[in-house]
JSON list of C-alpha atoms and ligand atoms in Angstrom, two decimals:
[
{"chain": "A", "resi": 1, "resn": "MET", "atom": "CA", "xyz": [0.00, 0.00, 0.00]},
{"chain": "A", "resi": 2, "resn": "ARG", "atom": "CA", "xyz": [2.73, 2.37, 0.99]},
{"chain": "A", "resi": 3, "resn": "LEU", "atom": "CA", "xyz": [4.59, 1.50, -2.18]},
{"chain": "A", "resi": 4, "resn": "ILE", "atom": "CA", "xyz": [1.59, 2.42, -4.30]},
{"chain": "A", "resi": 5, "resn": "TYR", "atom": "CA", "xyz": [1.32, 5.70, -2.45]},
{"chain": "A", "resi": 6, "resn": "TYR", "atom": "CA", "xyz": [4.95, 6.55, -3.11]},
{"chain": "A", "resi": 7, "resn": "PHE", "atom": "CA", "xyz": [4.59, 5.59, -6.73]},
{"chain": "A", "resi": 8, "resn": "ALA", "atom": "CA", "xyz": [1.54, 7.83, -7.17]},
{"chain": "A", "resi": 9, "resn": "PHE", "atom": "CA", "xyz": [3.32, 10.65, -5.39]},
{"chain": "A", "resi": 10, "resn": "PHE", "atom": "CA", "xyz": [6.38, 10.25, -7.55]},
{"chain": "A", "resi": 11, "resn": "ASN", "atom": "CA", "xyz": [4.29, 10.32, -10.72]},
{"chain": "A", "resi": 12, "resn": "LEU", "atom": "CA", "xyz": [2.47, 13.43, -9.61]},
{"chain": "A", "resi": 13, "resn": "PHE", "atom": "CA", "xyz": [5.77, 15.09, -8.80]},
{"chain": "A", "resi": 14, "resn": "PHE", "atom": "CA", "xyz": [7.27, 13.97, -12.08]},
{"chain": "A", "resi": 15, "resn": "PHE", "atom": "CA", "xyz": [4.31, 15.25, -14.09]},
{"chain": "A", "resi": 16, "resn": "ASP", "atom": "CA", "xyz": [4.40, 18.63, -12.35]},
{"chain": "A", "resi": 17, "resn": "THR", "atom": "CA", "xyz": [8.10, 18.90, -13.09]},
{"chain": "A", "resi": 18, "resn": "LEU", "atom": "CA", "xyz": [7.52, 17.88, -16.67]},
{"chain": "A", "resi": 19, "resn": "CYS", "atom": "CA", "xyz": [4.78, 20.48, -17.16]},
{"chain": "A", "resi": 20, "resn": "ALA", "atom": "CA", "xyz": [6.91, 23.15, -15.55]},
{"chain": "A", "resi": 21, "resn": "GLN", "atom": "CA", "xyz": [9.82, 22.31, -17.83]},
{"chain": "A", "resi": 22, "resn": "THR", "atom": "CA", "xyz": [7.83, 22.22, -21.02]},
{"chain": "A", "resi": 23, "resn": "ALA", "atom": "CA", "xyz": [5.38, 25.01, -20.03]},
{"chain": "A", "resi": 24, "resn": "VAL", "atom": "CA", "xyz": [2.55, 23.54, -22.06]},
{"chain": "A", "resi": 25, "resn": "ASN", "atom": "CA", "xyz": [-0.23, 26.02, -22.62]},
{"chain": "A", "resi": 26, "resn": "ALA", "atom": "CA", "xyz": [-3.70, 24.76, -21.76]},
{"chain": "A", "resi": 27, "resn": "ASP", "atom": "CA", "xyz": [-5.60, 27.81, -23.04]},
{"chain": "A", "resi": 28, "resn": "TYR", "atom": "CA", "xyz": [-7.97, 27.41, -25.94]},
{"chain": "A", "resi": 29, "resn": "VAL", "atom": "CA", "xyz": [-7.45, 30.15, -28.53]},
{"chain": "A", "resi": 30, "resn": "PRO", "atom": "CA", "xyz": [-10.20, 29.62, -31.16]},
{"chain": "A", "resi": 31, "resn": "ALA", "atom": "CA", "xyz": [-8.20, 31.21, -34.00]},
{"chain": "A", "resi": 32, "resn": "GLU", "atom": "CA", "xyz": [-5.44, 28.62, -33.48]},
{"chain": "A", "resi": 33, "resn": "TRP", "atom": "CA", "xyz": [-7.68, 25.59, -33.98]},
{"chain": "A", "resi": 34, "resn": "ALA", "atom": "CA", "xyz": [-10.12, 24.09, -36.45]},
{"chain": "A", "resi": 35, "resn": "GLU", "atom": "CA", "xyz": [-12.50, 21.25, -35.76]},
{"chain": "A", "resi": 36, "resn": "VAL", "atom": "CA", "xyz": [-13.13, 18.56, -38.36]},
{"chain": "A", "resi": 37, "resn": "ASN", "atom": "CA", "xyz": [-16.85, 18.36, -39.02]},
{"chain": "A", "resi": 38, "resn": "PHE", "atom": "CA", "xyz": [-17.24, 14.67, -39.78]},
{"chain": "A", "resi": 39, "resn": "ASP", "atom": "CA", "xyz": [-20.87, 14.87, -40.91]},
{"chain": "A", "resi": 40, "resn": "SER", "atom": "CA", "xyz": [-20.58, 17.70, -43.39]},
{"chain": "A", "resi": 41, "resn": "LEU", "atom": "CA", "xyz": [-17.33, 16.32, -44.85]},
{"chain": "A", "resi": 42, "resn": "ALA", "atom": "CA", "xyz": [-18.57, 12.72, -44.91]},
{"chain": "A", "resi": 43, "resn": "ILE", "atom": "CA", "xyz": [-15.45, 11.57, -43.06]},
{"chain": "A", "resi": 44, "resn": "VAL", "atom": "CA", "xyz": [-15.88, 8.60, -40.72]},
{"chain": "A", "resi": 45, "resn": "ASN", "atom": "CA", "xyz": [-15.29, 9.33, -37.03]},
{"chain": "A", "resi": 46, "resn": "ARG", "atom": "CA", "xyz": [-13.51, 6.41, -35.34]},
{"chain": "A", "resi": 47, "resn": "MET", "atom": "CA", "xyz": [-11.66, 8.43, -32.71]},
{"chain": "A", "resi": 48, "resn": "ALA", "atom": "CA", "xyz": [-10.12, 5.45, -30.96]},
{"chain": "A", "resi": 49, "resn": "TYR", "atom": "CA", "xyz": [-9.18, 7.05, -27.64]},
{"chain": "A", "resi": 50, "resn": "ALA", "atom": "CA", "xyz": [-12.68, 8.39, -27.03]},
{"chain": "A", "resi": 51, "resn": "ASP", "atom": "CA", "xyz": [-13.89, 4.89, -26.18]},
{"chain": "A", "resi": 52, "resn": "THR", "atom": "CA", "xyz": [-12.29, 1.62, -25.15]},
{"chain": "A", "resi": 53, "resn": "THR", "atom": "CA", "xyz": [-11.69, 0.20, -28.65]},
{"chain": "A", "resi": 54, "resn": "ASN", "atom": "CA", "xyz": [-7.98, 1.00, -28.49]},
{"chain": "A", "resi": 55, "resn": "PHE", "atom": "CA", "xyz": [-4.88, -0.95, -27.53]},
{"chain": "A", "resi": 56, "resn": "MET", "atom": "CA", "xyz": [-5.08, 0.25, -23.91]},
{"chain": "A", "resi": 57, "resn": "HIS", "atom": "CA", "xyz": [-8.76, -0.69, -23.62]},
{"chain": "A", "resi": 58, "resn": "GLU", "atom": "CA", "xyz": [-9.25, 2.54, -21.74]},
{"chain": "A", "resi": 59, "resn": "LYS", "atom": "CA", "xyz": [-11.18, 5.67, -22.59]},
{"chain": "A", "resi": 60, "resn": "ILE", "atom": "CA", "xyz": [-8.74, 8.58, -22.66]},
{"chain": "A", "resi": 61, "resn": "TYR", "atom": "CA", "xyz": [-10.73, 11.38, -24.32]},
{"chain": "A", "resi": 62, "resn": "PRO", "atom": "CA", "xyz": [-14.04, 12.50, -22.82]},
{"chain": "A", "resi": 63, "resn": "CYS", "atom": "CA", "xyz": [-15.69, 12.57, -26.28]},
{"chain": "A", "resi": 64, "resn": "ALA", "atom": "CA", "xyz": [-14.83, 12.03, -29.94]},
{"chain": "A", "resi": 65, "resn": "ARG", "atom": "CA", "xyz": [-13.90, 15.42, -31.36]},
{"chain": "A", "resi": 66, "resn": "CYS", "atom": "CA", "xyz": [-11.12, 16.05, -33.87]},
{"chain": "A", "resi": 67, "resn": "PHE", "atom": "CA", "xyz": [-9.19, 19.31, -33.55]},
{"chain": "A", "resi": 68, "resn": "LEU", "atom": "CA", "xyz": [-6.28, 20.28, -35.78]},
{"chain": "A", "resi": 69, "resn": "ARG", "atom": "CA", "xyz": [-4.34, 23.44, -36.53]},
{"chain": "A", "resi": 70, "resn": "PRO", "atom": "CA", "xyz": [-6.20, 25.39, -39.26]},
{"chain": "A", "resi": 71, "resn": "GLU", "atom": "CA", "xyz": [-3.50, 24.73, -41.90]},
{"chain": "A", "resi": 72, "resn": "VAL", "atom": "CA", "xyz": [-3.56, 21.03, -41.07]},
{"chain": "A", "resi": 73, "resn": "ALA", "atom": "CA", "xyz": [-7.36, 20.88, -41.24]},
{"chain": "A", "resi": 74, "resn": "GLU", "atom": "CA", "xyz": [-7.14, 22.61, -44.62]},
{"chain": "A", "resi": 75, "resn": "ALA", "atom": "CA", "xyz": [-4.74, 19.94, -45.86]},
{"chain": "A", "resi": 76, "resn": "LEU", "atom": "CA", "xyz": [-7.08, 17.25, -44.55]},
{"chain": "A", "resi": 77, "resn": "LEU", "atom": "CA", "xyz": [-9.93, 18.80, -46.57]},
{"chain": "A", "resi": 78, "resn": "GLU", "atom": "CA", "xyz": [-7.76, 18.46, -49.64]},
{"chain": "A", "resi": 79, "resn": "ALA", "atom": "CA", "xyz": [-7.02, 14.83, -48.76]},
{"chain": "A", "resi": 80, "resn": "ASN", "atom": "CA", "xyz": [-10.75, 14.29, -48.39]},
{"chain": "A", "resi": 81, "resn": "GLN", "atom": "CA", "xyz": [-11.40, 15.65, -51.87]},
{"chain": "A", "resi": 82, "resn": "ILE", "atom": "CA", "xyz": [-8.71, 13.44, -53.38]},
{"chain": "A", "resi": 83, "resn": "ALA", "atom": "CA", "xyz": [-10.11, 10.42, -51.52]},
{"chain": "A", "resi": 84, "resn": "LYS", "atom": "CA", "xyz": [-13.63, 11.12, -52.80]},
{"chain": "A", "resi": 85, "resn": "TYR", "atom": "CA", "xyz": [-12.30, 11.45, -56.32]},
{"chain": "A", "resi": 86, "resn": "LYS", "atom": "CA", "xyz": [-10.69, 8.03, -55.92]},
{"chain": "A", "resi": 87, "resn": "GLY", "atom": "CA", "xyz": [-13.93, 6.56, -54.57]},
{"chain": "A", "resi": 88, "resn": "VAL", "atom": "CA", "xyz": [-12.81, 5.98, -50.98]},
{"chain": "A", "resi": 89, "resn": "THR", "atom": "CA", "xyz": [-13.72, 7.52, -47.62]},
{"chain": "A", "resi": 90, "resn": "LEU", "atom": "CA", "xyz": [-11.34, 8.77, -44.93]},
{"chain": "A", "resi": 91, "resn": "VAL", "atom": "CA", "xyz": [-11.66, 7.08, -41.53]},
{"chain": "A", "resi": 92, "resn": "VAL", "atom": "CA", "xyz": [-10.08, 9.11, -38.72]},
{"chain": "A", "resi": 93, "resn": "TYR", "atom": "CA", "xyz": [-8.64, 7.44, -35.60]},
{"chain": "A", "resi": 94, "resn": "ASP", "atom": "CA", "xyz": [-6.85, 10.33, -33.93]},
{"chain": "A", "resi": 95, "resn": "CYS", "atom": "CA", "xyz": [-6.11, 14.04, -34.37]},
{"chain": "A", "resi": 96, "resn": "TYR", "atom": "CA", "xyz": [-4.90, 16.57, -31.81]},
{"chain": "A", "resi": 97, "resn": "ARG", "atom": "CA", "xyz": [-4.07, 14.83, -28.54]},
{"chain": "A", "resi": 98, "resn": "PRO", "atom": "CA", "xyz": [-3.82, 17.08, -25.45]},
{"chain": "A", "resi": 99, "resn": "TYR", "atom": "CA", "xyz": [-0.41, 16.84, -23.82]},
{"chain": "A", "resi": 100, "resn": "SER", "atom": "CA", "xyz": [-1.68, 15.58, -20.48]},
{"chain": "A", "resi": 101, "resn": "TYR", "atom": "CA", "xyz": [-3.65, 12.83, -22.22]},
{"chain": "A", "resi": 102, "resn": "GLN", "atom": "CA", "xyz": [-0.39, 11.74, -23.84]},
{"chain": "A", "resi": 103, "resn": "TYR", "atom": "CA", "xyz": [1.04, 11.56, -20.36]},
{"chain": "A", "resi": 104, "resn": "LYS", "atom": "CA", "xyz": [-1.95, 9.54, -19.16]},
{"chain": "A", "resi": 105, "resn": "MET", "atom": "CA", "xyz": [-1.42, 7.07, -22.02]},
{"chain": "A", "resi": 106, "resn": "TYR", "atom": "CA", "xyz": [2.26, 6.87, -21.22]},
{"chain": "A", "resi": 107, "resn": "GLN", "atom": "CA", "xyz": [1.43, 6.05, -17.60]},
{"chain": "A", "resi": 108, "resn": "ILE", "atom": "CA", "xyz": [-1.07, 3.35, -18.55]},
{"chain": "A", "resi": 109, "resn": "VAL", "atom": "CA", "xyz": [1.19, 1.62, -21.04]},
{"chain": "A", "resi": 110, "resn": "ASN", "atom": "CA", "xyz": [4.51, 2.33, -19.38]},
{"chain": "A", "resi": 111, "resn": "ASN", "atom": "CA", "xyz": [6.44, 1.26, -22.46]},
{"chain": "A", "resi": 112, "resn": "PRO", "atom": "CA", "xyz": [8.10, 3.87, -24.72]},
{"chain": "A", "resi": 113, "resn": "THR", "atom": "CA", "xyz": [7.91, 1.48, -27.67]},
{"chain": "A", "resi": 114, "resn": "TYR", "atom": "CA", "xyz": [4.13, 1.85, -27.70]},
{"chain": "A", "resi": 115, "resn": "VAL", "atom": "CA", "xyz": [3.58, 5.34, -26.33]},
{"chain": "A", "resi": 116, "resn": "ALA", "atom": "CA", "xyz": [6.16, 8.07, -26.71]},
{"chain": "A", "resi": 117, "resn": "LYS", "atom": "CA", "xyz": [7.43, 9.74, -23.55]},
{"chain": "A", "resi": 118, "resn": "PRO", "atom": "CA", "xyz": [5.58, 13.05, -23.41]},
{"chain": "A", "resi": 119, "resn": "GLY", "atom": "CA", "xyz": [8.83, 15.08, -23.37]},
{"chain": "A", "resi": 120, "resn": "LYS", "atom": "CA", "xyz": [8.36, 18.23, -25.42]},
{"chain": "A", "resi": 121, "resn": "GLY", "atom": "CA", "xyz": [5.30, 16.74, -27.08]},
{"chain": "A", "resi": 122, "resn": "SER", "atom": "CA", "xyz": [4.67, 14.87, -30.31]},
{"chain": "A", "resi": 123, "resn": "ASN", "atom": "CA", "xyz": [3.11, 16.21, -33.47]},
{"chain": "A", "resi": 124, "resn": "HIS", "atom": "CA", "xyz": [-0.25, 14.92, -32.20]},
{"chain": "A", "resi": 125, "resn": "ASN", "atom": "CA", "xyz": [0.17, 17.21, -29.18]},
{"chain": "A", "resi": 126, "resn": "ARG", "atom": "CA", "xyz": [0.82, 20.09, -31.58]},
{"chain": "A", "resi": 127, "resn": "GLY", "atom": "CA", "xyz": [-2.33, 19.45, -33.61]},
{"chain": "A", "resi": 128, "resn": "ALA", "atom": "CA", "xyz": [-0.20, 18.60, -36.63]},
{"chain": "A", "resi": 129, "resn": "ALA", "atom": "CA", "xyz": [-0.60, 14.83, -36.96]},
{"chain": "A", "resi": 130, "resn": "ILE", "atom": "CA", "xyz": [-3.46, 12.61, -37.92]},
{"chain": "A", "resi": 131, "resn": "ASP", "atom": "CA", "xyz": [-4.07, 8.86, -37.79]},
{"chain": "A", "resi": 132, "resn": "LEU", "atom": "CA", "xyz": [-6.40, 7.47, -40.41]},
{"chain": "A", "resi": 133, "resn": "SER", "atom": "CA", "xyz": [-7.40, 4.73, -42.80]},
{"chain": "A", "resi": 134, "resn": "LEU", "atom": "CA", "xyz": [-9.77, 4.24, -45.74]},
{"chain": "A", "resi": 135, "resn": "MET", "atom": "CA", "xyz": [-13.20, 2.73, -46.35]},
{"chain": "A", "resi": 136, "resn": "ASP", "atom": "CA", "xyz": [-14.74, 1.60, -49.60]},
{"chain": "A", "resi": 137, "resn": "GLN", "atom": "CA", "xyz": [-18.14, 2.71, -50.89]},
{"chain": "A", "resi": 138, "resn": "ASN", "atom": "CA", "xyz": [-19.87, -0.13, -49.04]},
{"chain": "A", "resi": 139, "resn": "GLY", "atom": "CA", "xyz": [-18.57, 1.11, -45.72]},
{"chain": "A", "resi": 140, "resn": "GLN", "atom": "CA", "xyz": [-15.96, -1.65, -45.43]},
{"chain": "A", "resi": 141, "resn": "LEU", "atom": "CA", "xyz": [-12.52, -0.77, -44.09]},
{"chain": "A", "resi": 142, "resn": "LEU", "atom": "CA", "xyz": [-9.87, -1.38, -46.73]},
{"chain": "A", "resi": 143, "resn": "ASP", "atom": "CA", "xyz": [-7.51, -4.22, -45.88]},
{"chain": "A", "resi": 144, "resn": "MET", "atom": "CA", "xyz": [-4.32, -2.57, -44.62]},
{"chain": "A", "resi": 145, "resn": "GLY", "atom": "CA", "xyz": [-2.77, -5.85, -43.50]},
{"chain": "A", "resi": 146, "resn": "GLY", "atom": "CA", "xyz": [-3.08, -4.88, -39.85]},
{"chain": "A", "resi": 147, "resn": "ALA", "atom": "CA", "xyz": [-5.20, -2.79, -37.52]},
{"chain": "A", "resi": 148, "resn": "PHE", "atom": "CA", "xyz": [-4.65, 0.76, -36.30]},
{"chain": "A", "resi": 149, "resn": "ASP", "atom": "CA", "xyz": [-2.40, 0.81, -33.21]},
{"chain": "A", "resi": 150, "resn": "ASP", "atom": "CA", "xyz": [-1.18, -2.73, -33.76]},
{"chain": "A", "resi": 151, "resn": "PHE", "atom": "CA", "xyz": [2.36, -2.41, -32.46]},
{"chain": "A", "resi": 152, "resn": "SER", "atom": "CA", "xyz": [3.77, -5.46, -34.15]},
{"chain": "A", "resi": 153, "resn": "ALA", "atom": "CA", "xyz": [6.14, -5.35, -37.14]},
{"chain": "A", "resi": 154, "resn": "ILE", "atom": "CA", "xyz": [3.19, -5.56, -39.55]},
{"chain": "A", "resi": 155, "resn": "SER", "atom": "CA", "xyz": [2.42, -1.88, -38.86]},
{"chain": "A", "resi": 156, "resn": "ASN", "atom": "CA", "xyz": [5.58, -0.83, -40.66]},
{"chain": "A", "resi": 157, "resn": "TYR", "atom": "CA", "xyz": [4.63, 0.56, -44.05]},
{"chain": "A", "resi": 158, "resn": "ASN", "atom": "CA", "xyz": [7.09, -1.77, -45.75]},
{"chain": "A", "resi": 159, "resn": "ALA", "atom": "CA", "xyz": [6.42, -4.81, -43.56]},
{"chain": "A", "resi": 160, "resn": "GLU", "atom": "CA", "xyz": [7.20, -8.21, -45.01]},
{"chain": "A", "resi": 161, "resn": "GLY", "atom": "CA", "xyz": [4.41, -10.67, -45.63]},
{"chain": "A", "resi": 162, "resn": "LEU", "atom": "CA", "xyz": [1.76, -8.13, -46.65]},
{"chain": "A", "resi": 163, "resn": "SER", "atom": "CA", "xyz": [-0.73, -9.20, -49.28]},
{"chain": "A", "resi": 164, "resn": "LYS", "atom": "CA", "xyz": [-0.71, -7.38, -52.61]},
{"chain": "A", "resi": 165, "resn": "GLU", "atom": "CA", "xyz": [-4.04, -5.84, -51.72]},
{"chain": "A", "resi": 166, "resn": "ALA", "atom": "CA", "xyz": [-2.82, -4.51, -48.37]},
{"chain": "A", "resi": 167, "resn": "ARG", "atom": "CA", "xyz": [0.26, -3.06, -50.07]},
{"chain": "A", "resi": 168, "resn": "ARG", "atom": "CA", "xyz": [-1.94, -1.41, -52.67]},
{"chain": "A", "resi": 169, "resn": "ASN", "atom": "CA", "xyz": [-4.27, 0.05, -50.03]},
{"chain": "A", "resi": 170, "resn": "ARG", "atom": "CA", "xyz": [-1.42, 1.43, -47.94]},
{"chain": "A", "resi": 171, "resn": "ARG", "atom": "CA", "xyz": [0.02, 2.98, -51.08]},
{"chain": "A", "resi": 172, "resn": "LEU", "atom": "CA", "xyz": [-3.35, 4.55, -51.92]},
{"chain": "A", "resi": 173, "resn": "LEU", "atom": "CA", "xyz": [-3.67, 6.10, -48.44]},
{"chain": "A", "resi": 174, "resn": "ARG", "atom": "CA", "xyz": [-0.10, 7.37, -48.64]},
{"chain": "A", "resi": 175, "resn": "ARG", "atom": "CA", "xyz": [-0.65, 8.84, -52.09]},
{"chain": "A", "resi": 176, "resn": "ILE", "atom": "CA", "xyz": [-3.78, 10.67, -50.99]},
{"chain": "A", "resi": 177, "resn": "MET", "atom": "CA", "xyz": [-2.11, 12.12, -47.90]},
{"chain": "A", "resi": 178, "resn": "THR", "atom": "CA", "xyz": [1.20, 13.12, -49.50]},
{"chain": "A", "resi": 179, "resn": "ARG", "atom": "CA", "xyz": [-0.61, 14.85, -52.37]},
{"chain": "A", "resi": 180, "resn": "ALA", "atom": "CA", "xyz": [-2.44, 16.88, -49.75]},
{"chain": "A", "resi": 181, "resn": "GLY", "atom": "CA", "xyz": [0.87, 17.92, -48.16]},
{"chain": "A", "resi": 182, "resn": "PHE", "atom": "CA", "xyz": [1.34, 15.38, -45.35]},
{"chain": "A", "resi": 183, "resn": "LYS", "atom": "CA", "xyz": [4.51, 13.43, -44.61]},
{"chain": "A", "resi": 184, "resn": "PRO", "atom": "CA", "xyz": [4.10, 9.69, -44.06]},
{"chain": "A", "resi": 185, "resn": "TYR", "atom": "CA", "xyz": [5.75, 7.79, -41.22]},
{"chain": "A", "resi": 186, "resn": "ASP", "atom": "CA", "xyz": [7.17, 4.39, -42.14]},
{"chain": "A", "resi": 187, "resn": "GLY", "atom": "CA", "xyz": [6.78, 2.97, -38.63]},
{"chain": "A", "resi": 188, "resn": "GLU", "atom": "CA", "xyz": [2.96, 3.29, -38.66]},
{"chain": "A", "resi": 189, "resn": "TRP", "atom": "CA", "xyz": [1.03, 3.06, -41.93]},
{"chain": "A", "resi": 190, "resn": "TRP", "atom": "CA", "xyz": [-1.84, 5.12, -40.41]},
{"chain": "A", "resi": 191, "resn": "HIS", "atom": "CA", "xyz": [0.20, 8.11, -39.14]},
{"chain": "A", "resi": 192, "resn": "PHE", "atom": "CA", "xyz": [0.76, 11.32, -41.13]},
{"chain": "A", "resi": 193, "resn": "ASP", "atom": "CA", "xyz": [2.48, 14.55, -40.11]},
{"chain": "A", "resi": 194, "resn": "TYR", "atom": "CA", "xyz": [2.05, 18.07, -41.31]},
{"chain": "A", "resi": 195, "resn": "ARG", "atom": "CA", "xyz": [5.53, 19.58, -41.34]},
{"chain": "A", "resi": 196, "resn": "GLN", "atom": "CA", "xyz": [5.11, 22.73, -43.40]},
{"chain": "A", "resi": 197, "resn": "LYS", "atom": "CA", "xyz": [4.85, 24.83, -40.27]},
{"chain": "A", "resi": 198, "resn": "ARG", "atom": "CA", "xyz": [5.91, 24.34, -36.68]},
{"chain": "A", "resi": 199, "resn": "PHE", "atom": "CA", "xyz": [3.24, 24.59, -33.98]},
{"chain": "A", "resi": 200, "resn": "GLU", "atom": "CA", "xyz": [3.41, 24.79, -30.21]},
{"chain": "A", "resi": 201, "resn": "THR", "atom": "CA", "xyz": [2.67, 21.79, -28.03]},
{"chain": "A", "resi": 202, "resn": "SER", "atom": "CA", "xyz": [-0.73, 22.30, -26.42]},
{"chain": "A", "resi": 203, "resn": "ASP", "atom": "CA", "xyz": [-2.75, 20.97, -23.55]},
{"chain": "A", "resi": 204, "resn": "PHE", "atom": "CA", "xyz": [-6.11, 22.55, -24.29]},
{"chain": "A", "resi": 205, "resn": "LYS", "atom": "CA", "xyz": [-8.92, 20.09, -23.62]},
{"chain": "A", "resi": 206, "resn": "TRP", "atom": "CA", "xyz": [-12.10, 20.36, -25.60]},
{"chain": "A", "resi": 207, "resn": "ASP", "atom": "CA", "xyz": [-15.44, 20.81, -23.95]},
{"chain": "A", "resi": 208, "resn": "CYS", "atom": "CA", "xyz": [-17.89, 18.04, -24.81]},
{"chain": "A", "resi": 209, "resn": "ASN", "atom": "CA", "xyz": [-20.96, 20.18, -24.26]},
{"chain": "A", "resi": 210, "resn": "LEU", "atom": "CA", "xyz": [-20.23, 22.95, -26.74]},
{"chain": "B", "resi": 1, "resn": "ZN", "atom": "ZN1", "xyz": [-0.28, 9.04, -34.97]}
]
């Protein structure tokens, strides 16, 4: 019992220190953010950390809203248009991730291979990264050869043993996103960064009732 207490205390202390060092701003400045309107854009909302259908089996976000920096949201709109032209639908798993939620995930998983140490924040914490996949016109997820947040070797874009179809689908997603200005990440077929501008790490948390 005492051990648990010390552990909790240490974590609290560590988190405070971390926040103090990185000085992450938790204020919401409307002009600095854009929300993806899934319904009007006909993009599928599968925000994985807003319920328990994620690798941690824990709900991290209070509700499934997707915020991005305005330039990033603009690029996503372009990706959406390209996807529609190609007859596929974007399926979004994650967008902006508040810094303290990243910390929460890191605490739950406690393994830097699966969840990055919060440190100065990842591109998700800056509102400049998005995790997504594709659906066909019948509402079926395209076969990507592995699921979102599967942390085995199969998640690598160039993984061995992928079917031709999975390879083709990954290539299609990558083509759509890079044409819209995103940079792919070989380690995770679903992750794309917007690197044309640098944004601050943020800890603003959206209100579910607005
Ligand atoms: Zn990601």
